[in-house]
Amino acid sequence: MNEIVPVVEMTDISIGFPGVKALDGVGFRLYQGEVHALMGENGAGKSTLIKALTGVYTIDSGTITVLGENKRFSAPAESQAAGISTVYQEVNLCPNLTVEENILLGREPRRRGSIDWKGVRSRAREVLAELHLEHVDPGSLLSSHSIAVQQLIAIARSVEVSAKVLILDEPTSSLDAGEVAQLFGVIRQLRDSGVAILFVSHFLEQVYEISDRMTVLRNGKLVGEYLTRDLSRMSLISKMIGKELEALAELDEAPARTRTRSEEGSTPFLETEGIGRKGSVANVDLSIHPGEVLGLAGLLGAGRTEIARLLFGADKADAGLIRIKGNERKIRSPRAAIDRRIAFCSEDRKKEGLIGDLSVRDNLVLAMQASKGWARRIPRRTQDELVAEYIEALDIRPANPDALIKNLSGGNQQKVLLARWLVTHPELLILDEPTRGIDIGAKTQIQKLVNRLAAEGMSVLFISSELEEVLRVSDRIAVIKDREKVAEINNDGVCAEDVMAVIAGGTQ
Amino acid sequence: MTSLLKHRLAWPVIALAALLLLNQLFRPDFLALRMQDGHLYGSLIDIMRNGAPTILIALGMTLVIATRGIDLSVGAVVAIAGAASCAYIAASPEPGSPATALTAVLIAVVAGLAVGAWNGFLVATIGVQPIIATLVLMTAGRGIAQLITGGQIISVTNDGYKAIGAGYLFTLPVSILITAAVFVLAAGLTRRTALGTLIEAVGINPVASRLAGLRSRNIVWIVYVFSAVCAAFAGLMISSNVTAADANNAGLYIEMDAILAVVIGGTSLAGGRYTLTGTVVGAFIIQTLTTTVYTLGIPPEVTLVFKALVVITVCLLQAPKARKLFARVKAPARPAATEPAKEEVAL
């Protein structure tokens, strides 16, 4: 393979941010017609490397060659012009434009100087058909589609430019199994047509399924480059987290926990009776006891997030009732829910969680401060103590309370958001996809944390697309399908296939 | 030195200093202060005194802008406050007494509170876009002021009232002291309480703020009320200075100067992080410009163009992209060989 010139070759790349050395002398090669996985924990430098290649960040030192040509990208447009196309973890499209406008934005076919809308429509249809998305109306607004479909449309945009290099940064984190299979079909199709594909994902199984080679990063440094078939899962993980295998084994079994079974007749912390909201979910009955973890399983878009939002007052329920500790309560706003000791970590960190331009400290104490009101500022010393405590307890890196939260990696941002709620000592913690886009290490930490919190008496509503994860942490599992609860399963000895069968087959 | 240059206030302060120096070059006694009849006199004092209403309004505007809003109605509030207080004094049985002056001030403040509450109601409760919501009173407010004055310019004679805009206390003009007090109050209120952080949180990410339990409605209300009350005080100053209420011209286009001061000071119109000190510097730049125009004897027809040039320069200096260009022009001058090693250490 050595005599073939790589499509992309990055040598000795370094990038630093204030207080963080994100990449330190990293090298990377990508060949035509391969799927190359970029592996590493959160904060290992994967996203930074991609952003260096796509011109979002300018490199401090090192060289980038594309097709043997030395390049120095200082804007995404330059990278795109060189044939590199990217689909990011969070969909970076314009929600208020139509699907076809998004696919062809900036490259609309023209006729006599003005946009040829008929051409736009037919080109968009062609591209969508290539991805088997015929059911998507090119004239519909992008925001009217689920995140999963938006992601596929983002890929469609890259397909449209017939890019030489396609970068997929966590493309599957919002997709269900069927959609993943569909995406992988497309990836293979593109690979066979000679596109070099850089694939980043936290789903190990997917990486092993789709990739030919992989490059492993750790703490901003290169660990090595491997053929996927030569590297076992265990040795990959140990390379990613830099720990020996015994330590890993411990990580693996740690989340298992003796299930607490709520005694019959005890008052649940929260109980709903037929709550619903027009156009959202209907007729949902749930109950969560203190010290219990209730998992919500179901396909993406089944209505899991919608239920969480109703319980938290982010959306107002227009049917049914909610009882807290046996008393009927109206929850009209997040503020009201928080006053009832309910906390909610949204699945959309960037839009619904982070205050990007504020520091880790400000973000961490925000919910607590909001509860106290603006007039009673949490004294600086108390803030510092709390922040130090949680930075240590949750292993938040960098351990710098003054770092702007937008400069942290996804997993560390998530930990700060968790800490934001933990300092308020909620009685019910609603976690919506708390481990999405997070590496194994942080994932296990969060799962352990959930177990510990439940053991301490907190009620947890745990929402995740990963069935194994829901099974690992939950005492009971409510299965949501087509915006209704279809079954409730006691988690004693059930396996993922059982739950899958319920999701597939309807009521048990 | 480079780290000083990177401070967000560096360029506004440099611009202000350069303007003051320019004046000093053309008029050697420009920076001099002198004492006369127990009052301080000098160009600097004039700049501060004349700039006081703009600074006041810009302070309120800063907080509004930090929440992603904007308040276009402040000019109209200036007119309303002046009209209401002067109309009250003129109609009162004792138009010269201090008690009347005090009541007049109260009336102006209440008017400000009412306008602010209305703006806050439109923006926070109804959810009207701030630029539209405050446009309502920007136009209608002047109408209200004219209704109060009956379309006339109301002149008043009241020493207490006159002191607000033209009086002296502790050797300094009262208007400067009021403005300084409001600045200290605003800075203290926002930074010693959590208000400042919460305002920034709402401005940076309103959705996340709501989900974190912030009562952003209250916070938005507070900033619009604060802005309008600042404008009411500015209205008192302006009308007191000329001892008359002019519903048509008092505070005309002052909202533009205030917004400009905020932007020059380094607070982004996109909301979020704000700096009150920057705003004050920005307002001083605008006021010093006006003075410079007179000092340099710039012909009136060139005045606006001159102002525009300075404003464009300051704004460009603050734009990250323009700064990068600037740095690239400067870059060849430094010795390239030794620099990387130093940067390593700095990291």
JSON list of C-alpha atoms in Angstrom, two decimals, chain B residues 13 46 74 107 136 168 220 237 249 277 305:
[
{"chain": "B", "resi": 13, "resn": "VAL", "atom": "CA", "xyz": [-9.10, 52.85, 25.57]},
{"chain": "B", "resi": 46, "resn": "ASP", "atom": "CA", "xyz": [-17.23, 69.37, 29.70]},
{"chain": "B", "resi": 74, "resn": "VAL", "atom": "CA", "xyz": [-34.90, 55.53, 25.06]},
{"chain": "B", "resi": 107, "resn": "ILE", "atom": "CA", "xyz": [-42.92, 61.68, 38.16]},
{"chain": "B", "resi": 136, "resn": "VAL", "atom": "CA", "xyz": [-43.60, 51.10, 19.23]},
{"chain": "B", "resi": 168, "resn": "TYR", "atom": "CA", "xyz": [-22.44, 71.58, 41.04]},
{"chain": "B", "resi": 220, "resn": "VAL", "atom": "CA", "xyz": [-35.65, 40.61, 30.74]},
{"chain": "B", "resi": 237, "resn": "MET", "atom": "CA", "xyz": [-30.66, 66.07, 32.90]},
{"chain": "B", "resi": 249, "resn": "ASN", "atom": "CA", "xyz": [-35.87, 67.40, 19.93]},
{"chain": "B", "resi": 277, "resn": "THR", "atom": "CA", "xyz": [-16.77, 49.93, 31.71]},
{"chain": "B", "resi": 305, "resn": "VAL", "atom": "CA", "xyz": [-17.79, 62.07, 7.84]}
]
